[in-house]
mmCIF file of C-alpha atoms in Angstrom:
data_model
loop_
_atom_site.group_PDB
_atom_site.id
_atom_site.type_symbol
_atom_site.label_atom_id
_atom_site.label_comp_id
_atom_site.label_asym_id
_atom_site.label_seq_id
_atom_site.Cartn_x
_atom_site.Cartn_y
_atom_site.Cartn_z
ATOM 1 C CA MET A 1 78.512 121.690 69.954
ATOM 2 C CA SER A 2 79.760 120.372 73.248
ATOM 3 C CA ALA A 3 81.579 122.662 75.624
ATOM 4 C CA THR A 4 85.325 122.807 75.088
ATOM 5 C CA ALA A 5 88.079 124.093 77.332
ATOM 6 C CA PRO A 6 89.062 127.717 76.831
ATOM 7 C CA ALA A 7 92.109 128.205 74.617
ATOM 8 C CA SER A 8 94.170 129.619 77.460
ATOM 9 C CA VAL A 9 93.757 126.529 79.651
ATOM 10 C CA PRO A 10 96.417 123.884 79.004
ATOM 11 C CA ARG A 11 94.985 120.678 77.620
ATOM 12 C CA PHE A 12 96.195 118.495 80.465
ATOM 13 C CA ALA A 13 95.861 121.099 83.217
ATOM 14 C CA GLY A 14 94.488 119.680 86.412
ATOM 15 C CA ARG A 15 95.179 116.070 85.441
ATOM 16 C CA GLY A 16 98.352 115.795 87.532
ATOM 17 C CA TRP A 17 101.661 114.203 86.659
ATOM 18 C CA THR A 18 100.120 111.396 84.581
ATOM 19 C CA GLY A 19 98.050 113.706 82.441
ATOM 20 C CA SER A 20 100.820 116.182 81.674
ATOM 21 C CA ARG A 21 103.438 113.597 80.852
ATOM 22 C CA LEU A 22 101.268 111.014 79.146
ATOM 23 C CA PRO A 23 102.073 112.252 75.607
ATOM 24 C CA TRP A 24 105.800 112.006 76.310
ATOM 25 C CA VAL A 25 105.453 108.497 77.730
ATOM 26 C CA VAL A 26 103.430 107.429 74.672
ATOM 27 C CA LEU A 27 105.993 109.057 72.359
ATOM 28 C CA ALA A 28 108.874 107.265 74.104
ATOM 29 C CA LEU A 29 107.005 103.958 73.851
ATOM 30 C CA VAL A 30 106.314 104.418 70.142
ATOM 31 C CA VAL A 31 109.963 105.319 69.435
ATOM 32 C CA GLY A 32 111.255 102.429 71.553
ATOM 33 C CA VAL A 33 108.966 99.829 69.992
ATOM 34 C CA SER A 34 109.726 101.124 66.473
ATOM 35 C CA LEU A 35 113.481 100.918 67.042
ATOM 36 C CA TRP A 36 113.169 97.439 68.528
ATOM 37 C CA ALA A 37 110.939 96.228 65.691
ATOM 38 C CA GLY A 38 113.233 97.757 63.063
ATOM 39 C CA ALA A 39 116.405 96.267 64.536
ATOM 40 C CA ALA A 40 115.071 92.790 65.303
ATOM 41 C CA PRO A 41 116.088 90.212 62.681
ATOM 42 C CA ARG A 42 113.103 88.878 60.779
ATOM 43 C CA HIS A 43 114.708 85.613 59.755
ATOM 44 C CA THR A 44 118.022 83.811 59.925
ATOM 45 C CA PRO A 45 120.073 85.003 56.927
ATOM 46 C CA SER A 46 121.476 82.419 54.547
ATOM 47 C CA LEU A 47 125.239 82.011 54.044
ATOM 48 C CA ASP A 48 125.060 84.018 50.800
ATOM 49 C CA GLN A 49 123.265 86.847 52.586
ATOM 50 C CA ARG A 50 125.809 86.834 55.429
ATOM 51 C CA VAL A 51 128.689 86.887 52.931
ATOM 52 C CA ARG A 52 127.072 89.851 51.199
ATOM 53 C CA GLN A 53 126.464 91.645 54.502
ATOM 54 C CA VAL A 54 130.105 91.319 55.546
ATOM 55 C CA ALA A 55 131.424 92.109 52.054
ATOM 56 C CA ALA A 56 129.306 95.265 51.961
ATOM 57 C CA ASP A 57 131.465 96.652 54.775
ATOM 58 C CA VAL A 58 134.725 95.820 52.982
ATOM 59 C CA ARG A 59 136.281 97.982 50.292
ATOM 60 C CA CYS A 60 137.177 96.240 47.034
ATOM 61 C CA PRO A 61 141.018 96.206 47.241
ATOM 62 C CA SER A 62 141.652 97.050 43.596
ATOM 63 C CA CYS A 63 138.652 99.286 42.811
ATOM 64 C CA THR A 64 137.688 102.871 43.375
ATOM 65 C CA ASP A 65 134.540 103.508 45.421
ATOM 66 C CA LEU A 66 133.167 99.982 45.243
ATOM 67 C CA THR A 67 132.551 97.495 47.999
ATOM 68 C CA ALA A 68 133.724 93.912 47.811
ATOM 69 C CA ALA A 69 130.032 92.987 47.579
ATOM 70 C CA ASP A 70 129.422 95.108 44.487
ATOM 71 C CA SER A 71 132.562 94.478 42.437
ATOM 72 C CA ASN A 72 133.530 91.573 40.215
ATOM 73 C CA ALA A 73 137.241 92.446 40.260
ATOM 74 C CA PRO A 74 139.394 89.380 41.046
ATOM 75 C CA THR A 75 140.401 90.796 44.433
ATOM 76 C CA ALA A 76 136.759 91.468 45.358
ATOM 77 C CA VAL A 77 135.817 87.932 44.363
ATOM 78 C CA ALA A 78 138.732 86.696 46.491
ATOM 79 C CA VAL A 79 137.525 88.797 49.434
ATOM 80 C CA ARG A 80 134.040 87.294 49.137
ATOM 81 C CA GLN A 81 135.523 83.801 48.932
ATOM 82 C CA THR A 82 137.643 84.459 52.024
ATOM 83 C CA ILE A 83 134.586 85.751 53.886
ATOM 84 C CA ARG A 84 132.610 82.675 52.864
ATOM 85 C CA GLN A 85 135.369 80.318 54.012
ATOM 86 C CA GLY A 86 135.725 82.198 57.288
ATOM 87 C CA LEU A 87 131.995 82.084 58.016
ATOM 88 C CA GLN A 88 131.869 78.385 57.138
ATOM 89 C CA GLN A 89 134.715 77.804 59.606
ATOM 90 C CA GLY A 90 132.715 79.547 62.317
ATOM 91 C CA GLN A 91 134.617 82.831 62.358
ATOM 92 C CA SER A 92 132.740 85.982 63.282
ATOM 93 C CA PRO A 93 132.526 88.927 60.847
ATOM 94 C CA ALA A 94 134.782 90.884 63.214
ATOM 95 C CA GLN A 95 137.465 88.176 63.031
ATOM 96 C CA ILE A 96 137.305 88.106 59.234
ATOM 97 C CA GLU A 97 137.462 91.901 59.030
ATOM 98 C CA SER A 98 140.399 91.868 61.439
ATOM 99 C CA TRP A 99 142.238 89.386 59.184
ATOM 100 C CA LEU A 100 141.676 91.617 56.148
ATOM 101 C CA ALA A 101 142.715 94.740 58.059
ATOM 102 C CA GLY A 102 145.897 92.890 59.077
ATOM 103 C CA ARG A 103 146.769 92.598 55.371
ATOM 104 C CA TYR A 104 145.479 95.823 53.835
ATOM 105 C CA GLY A 105 145.208 98.161 56.788
ATOM 106 C CA ARG A 106 142.069 99.489 58.432
ATOM 107 C CA ASP A 107 141.131 101.522 55.370
ATOM 108 C CA ILE A 108 139.977 98.294 53.723
ATOM 109 C CA LEU A 109 137.011 98.447 56.099
ATOM 110 C CA LEU A 110 134.235 100.886 55.297
ATOM 111 C CA ARG A 111 132.876 100.979 58.832
ATOM 112 C CA PRO A 112 135.036 103.042 61.191
ATOM 113 C CA PRO A 113 136.302 101.277 64.321
ATOM 114 C CA THR A 114 134.346 101.752 67.525
ATOM 115 C CA ARG A 115 137.451 102.198 69.680
ATOM 116 C CA GLY A 116 140.295 104.684 69.824
ATOM 117 C CA VAL A 117 140.331 108.080 68.180
ATOM 118 C CA ALA A 118 138.298 106.816 65.206
ATOM 119 C CA GLY A 119 135.630 105.685 67.672
ATOM 120 C CA LEU A 120 134.836 109.366 68.181
ATOM 121 C CA VAL A 121 132.972 109.143 64.868
ATOM 122 C CA TRP A 122 130.359 107.103 66.750
ATOM 123 C CA GLU A 123 130.638 108.754 70.156
ATOM 124 C CA LEU A 124 130.645 112.439 69.213
ATOM 125 C CA PRO A 125 127.177 112.504 67.577
ATOM 126 C CA VAL A 126 125.661 110.761 70.617
ATOM 127 C CA ALA A 127 127.457 113.116 72.994
ATOM 128 C CA GLY A 128 126.359 116.066 70.841
ATOM 129 C CA ALA A 129 122.730 114.932 70.903
ATOM 130 C CA VAL A 130 122.798 114.457 74.684
ATOM 131 C CA ILE A 131 124.382 117.882 75.206
ATOM 132 C CA ALA A 132 121.896 119.507 72.818
ATOM 133 C CA LEU A 133 118.917 117.897 74.585
ATOM 134 C CA GLY A 134 120.311 118.946 77.955
ATOM 135 C CA ALA A 135 120.831 122.499 76.712
ATOM 136 C CA LEU A 136 117.271 122.591 75.356
ATOM 137 C CA ALA A 137 115.847 121.295 78.630
ATOM 138 C CA PHE A 138 117.872 123.879 80.535
ATOM 139 C CA ALA A 139 116.758 126.669 78.205
ATOM 140 C CA PHE A 140 113.080 125.652 78.413
ATOM 141 C CA ALA A 141 113.236 125.507 82.212
ATOM 142 C CA ARG A 142 114.866 128.924 82.320
ATOM 143 C CA TRP A 143 112.324 130.472 79.985
ATOM 144 C CA ARG A 144 109.488 128.987 81.996
ATOM 145 C CA ARG A 145 110.986 130.395 85.218
ATOM 146 C CA ALA A 146 111.401 133.787 83.595
ATOM 147 C CA VAL A 147 107.790 133.868 82.411
ATOM 148 C CA SER A 148 106.101 132.557 85.537
ATOM 149 C CA GLY A 149 108.478 133.783 88.222
ATOM 150 C CA GLY A 150 107.740 137.526 88.218
ATOM 151 C CA ASP A 151 105.524 140.359 87.147
ATOM 152 C CA PRO A 152 106.613 141.324 83.642
ATOM 153 C CA ALA A 153 104.661 144.528 83.740
ATOM 154 C CA GLU A 154 106.473 145.668 86.848
ATOM 155 C CA ALA A 155 109.826 144.678 85.409
ATOM 156 C CA ASP A 156 109.055 146.518 82.210
ATOM 157 C CA ARG A 157 108.079 149.595 84.195
ATOM 158 C CA ARG A 158 111.349 149.428 86.090
ATOM 159 C CA LEU A 159 113.294 149.147 82.842
ATOM 160 C CA VAL A 160 111.532 152.186 81.419
ATOM 161 C CA GLU A 161 112.199 154.163 84.587
ATOM 162 C CA GLU A 162 115.875 153.249 84.484
ATOM 163 C CA ALA A 163 116.145 154.200 80.847
ATOM 164 C CA LEU A 164 114.398 157.482 81.458
ATOM 165 C CA ALA A 165 116.638 158.210 84.410
ATOM 166 C CA ARG A 166 119.706 157.644 82.246
ATOM 167 C CA SER A 167 118.373 159.958 79.539
ATOM 168 C CA GLY A 168 117.633 162.803 81.954
ATOM 169 C CA GLY A 169 113.968 162.230 82.745
ATOM 170 C CA PRO A 170 110.700 162.662 80.857
ATOM 171 C CA PRO A 171 109.899 165.834 78.957
ATOM 172 C CA GLY A 172 106.748 166.488 81.016
ATOM 173 C CA ASP A 173 105.630 165.936 84.614
ATOM 174 C CA GLU A 174 104.850 162.373 85.352
ATOM 175 C CA PRO A 175 103.377 161.034 88.599
ATOM 176 C CA MET B 1 113.475 136.053 92.536
ATOM 177 C CA SER B 2 112.553 137.027 89.041
ATOM 178 C CA GLU B 3 115.167 137.030 86.356
ATOM 179 C CA VAL B 4 114.611 139.272 83.397
ATOM 180 C CA THR B 5 117.027 139.217 80.515
ATOM 181 C CA THR B 6 117.477 142.605 78.945
ATOM 182 C CA PRO B 7 119.167 143.452 75.672
ATOM 183 C CA VAL B 8 121.675 145.496 77.653
ATOM 184 C CA GLU B 9 122.673 142.412 79.693
ATOM 185 C CA SER B 10 122.521 139.807 76.926
ATOM 186 C CA THR B 11 124.856 141.483 74.406
ATOM 187 C CA PRO B 12 128.122 141.152 76.356
ATOM 188 C CA ARG B 13 127.066 137.704 77.549
ATOM 189 C CA ARG B 14 126.352 136.556 73.996
ATOM 190 C CA GLY B 15 129.674 138.004 72.896
ATOM 191 C CA ARG B 16 131.466 136.031 75.597
ATOM 192 C CA THR B 17 129.689 132.817 74.572
ATOM 193 C CA LEU B 18 130.600 133.404 70.944
ATOM 194 C CA ARG B 19 134.233 133.963 71.912
ATOM 195 C CA ILE B 20 134.291 130.709 73.895
ATOM 196 C CA VAL B 21 132.723 128.788 70.997
ATOM 197 C CA ALA B 22 135.199 130.364 68.576
ATOM 198 C CA VAL B 23 138.151 129.401 70.802
ATOM 199 C CA VAL B 24 136.901 125.791 71.143
ATOM 200 C CA VAL B 25 136.382 125.483 67.372
ATOM 201 C CA GLY B 26 139.798 127.041 66.770
ATOM 202 C CA VAL B 27 141.522 124.617 69.158
ATOM 203 C CA ILE B 28 139.831 121.616 67.516
ATOM 204 C CA ALA B 29 140.799 122.869 64.038
ATOM 205 C CA ALA B 30 144.396 123.475 65.151
ATOM 206 C CA ALA B 31 144.611 119.980 66.668
ATOM 207 C CA PHE B 32 143.240 118.469 63.453
ATOM 208 C CA ILE B 33 145.780 120.352 61.337
ATOM 209 C CA ALA B 34 148.589 119.342 63.721
ATOM 210 C CA VAL B 35 147.634 115.654 63.465
ATOM 211 C CA LEU B 36 147.595 115.810 59.658
ATOM 212 C CA ALA B 37 150.818 117.804 59.458
ATOM 213 C CA THR B 38 152.814 115.482 61.723
ATOM 214 C CA ARG B 39 151.861 112.228 60.017
ATOM 215 C CA GLN B 40 154.798 110.173 58.788
ATOM 216 C CA PRO B 41 155.145 110.556 55.024
ATOM 217 C CA THR B 42 155.369 107.340 53.060
ATOM 218 C CA GLU B 43 158.867 106.765 51.756
ATOM 219 C CA VAL B 44 159.354 106.906 48.029
ATOM 220 C CA GLY B 45 159.312 103.426 46.603
ATOM 221 C CA GLN B 46 158.039 101.776 49.750
ATOM 222 C CA ALA B 47 154.562 101.529 51.061
ATOM 223 C CA ALA B 48 153.042 101.124 54.467
ATOM 224 C CA SER B 49 151.640 97.703 55.214
ATOM 225 C CA PRO B 50 150.390 96.031 58.383
ATOM 226 C CA LEU B 51 152.572 93.087 57.350
ATOM 227 C CA LEU B 52 155.835 94.985 57.858
ATOM 228 C CA GLY B 53 157.676 93.338 60.735
ATOM 229 C CA GLN B 54 155.251 90.417 60.666
ATOM 230 C CA PRO B 55 155.909 86.847 59.503
ATOM 231 C CA ALA B 56 155.414 86.547 55.756
ATOM 232 C CA PRO B 57 152.269 84.632 54.767
ATOM 233 C CA GLN B 58 153.161 81.172 53.548
ATOM 234 C CA ILE B 59 153.496 80.300 49.897
ATOM 235 C CA ASP B 60 153.282 76.593 49.267
ATOM 236 C CA GLY B 61 152.421 74.824 46.073
ATOM 237 C CA ALA B 62 153.606 73.837 42.659
ATOM 238 C CA SER B 63 155.359 76.254 40.363
ATOM 239 C CA LEU B 64 154.063 77.002 36.889
ATOM 240 C CA ASP B 65 156.374 74.259 35.539
ATOM 241 C CA GLY B 66 155.324 71.761 38.188
ATOM 242 C CA GLN B 67 158.161 72.049 40.696
ATOM 243 C CA PRO B 68 157.399 72.390 44.424
ATOM 244 C CA VAL B 69 157.720 75.904 45.798
ATOM 245 C CA SER B 70 157.812 76.792 49.474
ATOM 246 C CA LEU B 71 158.665 80.153 51.006
ATOM 247 C CA ALA B 72 159.480 78.466 54.316
ATOM 248 C CA SER B 73 162.183 76.365 52.641
ATOM 249 C CA LEU B 74 164.010 79.580 51.684
ATOM 250 C CA GLN B 75 164.472 80.726 55.288
ATOM 251 C CA GLY B 76 167.998 82.022 55.766
ATOM 252 C CA HIS B 77 167.836 84.004 52.517
ATOM 253 C CA TYR B 78 166.291 87.296 51.555
ATOM 254 C CA VAL B 79 163.283 86.502 49.390
ATOM 255 C CA LEU B 80 161.521 88.882 47.041
ATOM 256 C CA VAL B 81 157.901 87.862 46.541
ATOM 257 C CA ASN B 82 156.874 89.471 43.264
ATOM 258 C CA PHE B 83 153.224 89.689 42.194
ATOM 259 C CA PHE B 84 153.050 90.075 38.423
ATOM 260 C CA ALA B 85 150.865 89.486 35.371
ATOM 261 C CA SER B 86 151.650 89.134 31.687
ATOM 262 C CA TRP B 87 148.960 91.733 30.863
ATOM 263 C CA CYS B 88 150.463 94.332 33.207
ATOM 264 C CA GLY B 89 152.556 97.037 31.498
ATOM 265 C CA PRO B 90 154.731 98.028 34.490
ATOM 266 C CA CYS B 91 155.505 94.309 34.997
ATOM 267 C CA HIS B 92 157.110 94.260 31.537
ATOM 268 C CA THR B 93 159.128 97.336 32.458
ATOM 269 C CA GLU B 94 160.355 95.955 35.777
ATOM 270 C CA LEU B 95 161.233 92.440 34.547
ATOM 271 C CA PRO B 96 164.703 93.329 33.136
ATOM 272 C CA ASN B 97 165.562 95.099 36.419
ATOM 273 C CA LEU B 98 164.451 92.082 38.431
ATOM 274 C CA VAL B 99 166.405 89.681 36.230
ATOM 275 C CA ALA B 100 169.537 91.810 36.585
ATOM 276 C CA LEU B 101 169.040 92.061 40.364
ATOM 277 C CA ALA B 102 168.601 88.303 40.736
ATOM 278 C CA ARG B 103 171.705 87.612 38.626
ATOM 279 C CA ALA B 104 173.796 90.113 40.553
ATOM 280 C CA HIS B 105 172.718 88.709 43.925
ATOM 281 C CA PRO B 106 172.463 84.921 43.831
ATOM 282 C CA ASP B 107 171.731 84.946 47.561
ATOM 283 C CA LEU B 108 168.485 86.833 46.882
ATOM 284 C CA LYS B 109 165.712 84.403 46.053
ATOM 285 C CA VAL B 110 162.726 85.502 43.997
ATOM 286 C CA ILE B 111 159.301 83.889 43.973
ATOM 287 C CA GLY B 112 156.826 85.102 41.369
ATOM 288 C CA VAL B 113 153.084 84.961 42.009
ATOM 289 C CA ALA B 114 150.894 85.242 38.931
ATOM 290 C CA PHE B 115 148.053 87.686 39.609
ATOM 291 C CA ASN B 116 144.835 87.084 37.687
ATOM 292 C CA ASP B 117 146.720 85.444 34.852
ATOM 293 C CA SER B 118 146.756 82.070 33.164
ATOM 294 C CA SER B 119 149.678 79.748 33.864
ATOM 295 C CA THR B 120 150.595 79.631 30.175
ATOM 296 C CA SER B 121 150.689 83.415 29.761
ATOM 297 C CA ALA B 122 152.532 83.928 33.047
ATOM 298 C CA SER B 123 155.235 81.339 32.355
ATOM 299 C CA GLY B 124 155.622 82.602 28.774
ATOM 300 C CA PHE B 125 156.053 86.147 30.058
ATOM 301 C CA LEU B 126 158.769 85.117 32.550
ATOM 302 C CA ALA B 127 160.589 82.975 30.009
ATOM 303 C CA SER B 128 160.583 85.790 27.440
ATOM 304 C CA GLY B 129 162.344 88.060 29.928
ATOM 305 C CA GLY B 130 164.920 85.477 30.972
ATOM 306 C CA ALA B 131 163.560 85.024 34.502
ATOM 307 C CA GLU B 132 164.823 81.842 36.117
ATOM 308 C CA TRP B 133 162.968 81.972 39.423
ATOM 309 C CA PRO B 134 159.974 79.848 40.288
ATOM 310 C CA ALA B 135 156.506 81.301 39.992
ATOM 311 C CA VAL B 136 153.225 79.996 41.332
ATOM 312 C CA ALA B 137 149.720 80.396 40.009
ATOM 313 C CA ASP B 138 147.188 82.018 42.320
ATOM 314 C CA PRO B 139 143.875 81.190 40.652
ATOM 315 C CA ASP B 140 141.681 82.250 43.571
ATOM 316 C CA GLU B 141 143.963 85.202 44.464
ATOM 317 C CA HIS B 142 144.299 83.838 47.993
ATOM 318 C CA ILE B 143 148.061 84.457 48.145
ATOM 319 C CA ALA B 144 147.536 87.995 46.835
ATOM 320 C CA LEU B 145 144.872 88.599 49.480
ATOM 321 C CA SER B 146 147.037 87.225 52.278
ATOM 322 C CA TYR B 147 149.756 89.729 51.311
ATOM 323 C CA GLY B 148 147.351 92.632 50.862
ATOM 324 C CA VAL B 149 147.977 93.044 47.135
ATOM 325 C CA ARG B 150 145.745 95.500 45.288
ATOM 326 C CA ALA B 151 147.143 95.344 41.750
ATOM 327 C CA PRO B 152 150.357 94.130 40.096
ATOM 328 C CA PRO B 153 153.199 94.790 40.176
ATOM 329 C CA GLU B 154 153.731 94.636 43.926
ATOM 330 C CA SER B 155 156.701 93.100 45.707
ATOM 331 C CA TYR B 156 157.445 92.147 49.289
ATOM 332 C CA LEU B 157 160.941 91.686 50.657
ATOM 333 C CA VAL B 158 161.186 88.923 53.256
ATOM 334 C CA ASP B 159 164.258 88.819 55.475
ATOM 335 C CA PRO B 160 166.205 85.616 56.383
ATOM 336 C CA GLU B 161 164.056 85.224 59.516
ATOM 337 C CA GLY B 162 160.910 85.128 57.419
ATOM 338 C CA MET B 163 159.691 88.621 58.339
ATOM 339 C CA VAL B 164 158.321 91.091 55.809
ATOM 340 C CA VAL B 165 160.676 94.067 55.801
ATOM 341 C CA ALA B 166 159.498 96.058 52.780
ATOM 342 C CA LYS B 167 156.517 96.433 50.520
ATOM 343 C CA ILE B 168 157.049 97.918 47.085
ATOM 344 C CA ILE B 169 154.060 99.136 45.130
ATOM 345 C CA GLY B 170 154.625 99.525 41.413
ATOM 346 C CA GLY B 171 157.429 98.354 39.172
ATOM 347 C CA ILE B 172 160.946 97.879 40.498
ATOM 348 C CA ASP B 173 163.125 100.580 38.968
ATOM 349 C CA GLN B 174 166.788 101.353 39.594
ATOM 350 C CA THR B 175 166.038 103.359 42.733
ATOM 351 C CA ARG B 176 164.130 100.449 44.216
ATOM 352 C CA VAL B 177 166.838 98.023 43.130
ATOM 353 C CA ARG B 178 169.333 100.077 45.161
ATOM 354 C CA SER B 179 166.923 100.079 48.109
ATOM 355 C CA ILE B 180 166.712 96.270 47.978
ATOM 356 C CA GLU B 181 170.497 96.048 47.675
ATOM 357 C CA ASP B 182 170.761 98.134 50.848
ATOM 358 C CA TYR B 183 168.852 95.435 52.690
ATOM 359 C CA LEU B 184 171.016 92.698 51.197
ATOM 360 C CA SER B 185 174.168 94.473 52.298
ATOM 361 C CA GLY B 186 172.844 94.726 55.837
ATOM 362 C CA GLY B 187 171.968 98.425 55.734
ATOM 363 C CA GLY B 188 168.322 98.419 54.820
ATOM 364 C CA SER B 189 166.163 101.500 54.986
ATOM 365 C CA ARG B 190 164.422 100.382 58.137
#
């Protein structure tokens, strides 16, 4: 067997900034590339696919818990036809959704708006994640300072002495 | 300087943190309840619609008996746009009320829009109830969609300037007839 580093020695100890942070850099790269690859369109969708995509975000006006893409109710068919006509005329999905919301109200749309009070649905989770990560980083830094910044044995001894002093001293003679 | 957290120190600190978290959660919950409690209730007989106060979507085409129908040509009158279907039970119930309303107020114009119904069935239904107003077919439901109709019967009252002033979901009963008459007499429940 070849010689390995003792268990108490950190794996990247002595390799400097690059060595200690390399795993994090690699992790960030993997996450970034995965997100980019997952979000990138693989091909240009056909008109039918675009109609279905937009209709999937629209509630069927006369149904319960069905999207306009999934229902064959007359109003859902009409919504799909309106979406198709709008896309053929060069309108964006947002313009078509805005037209529908101007008739039925915003609750016809299944995706909450990104602005205003309802936009908090999108913003709060991101803010929460950022705050949580910041809190974790702060807590880790504090714990590391607490562990490496003093002599625990001495602190423990002081604590014991204080506790003993409060309780009236030890039963026997102690140096 | 070393910093050692002791149980003696952390208990009051943790208690303070918990109190702060509890207060923040309480304030958010109270704000949420306040928002829900102060929302405007929907009036009986009338429904909220983004179209209220907006120009009424156009209705242009041929009536079920082949005559031209145009909402724009009725400007200067109150117009009741009534979405109906021969297969719809509440539409049968409201028809006598509508016929009586139209006869009592000749200045009120009514346009029927057949919702997911054949022209033959729709015109037969209106004729059987004595309705004398024009009705249009809406085979692709485009008119219904442009008004935000979910299911018949639904009616929209359009004022003489062509603005939608009321949306009525469900059949028109005597209470709703009186509400429409309020508009016609200049009062309106605006």
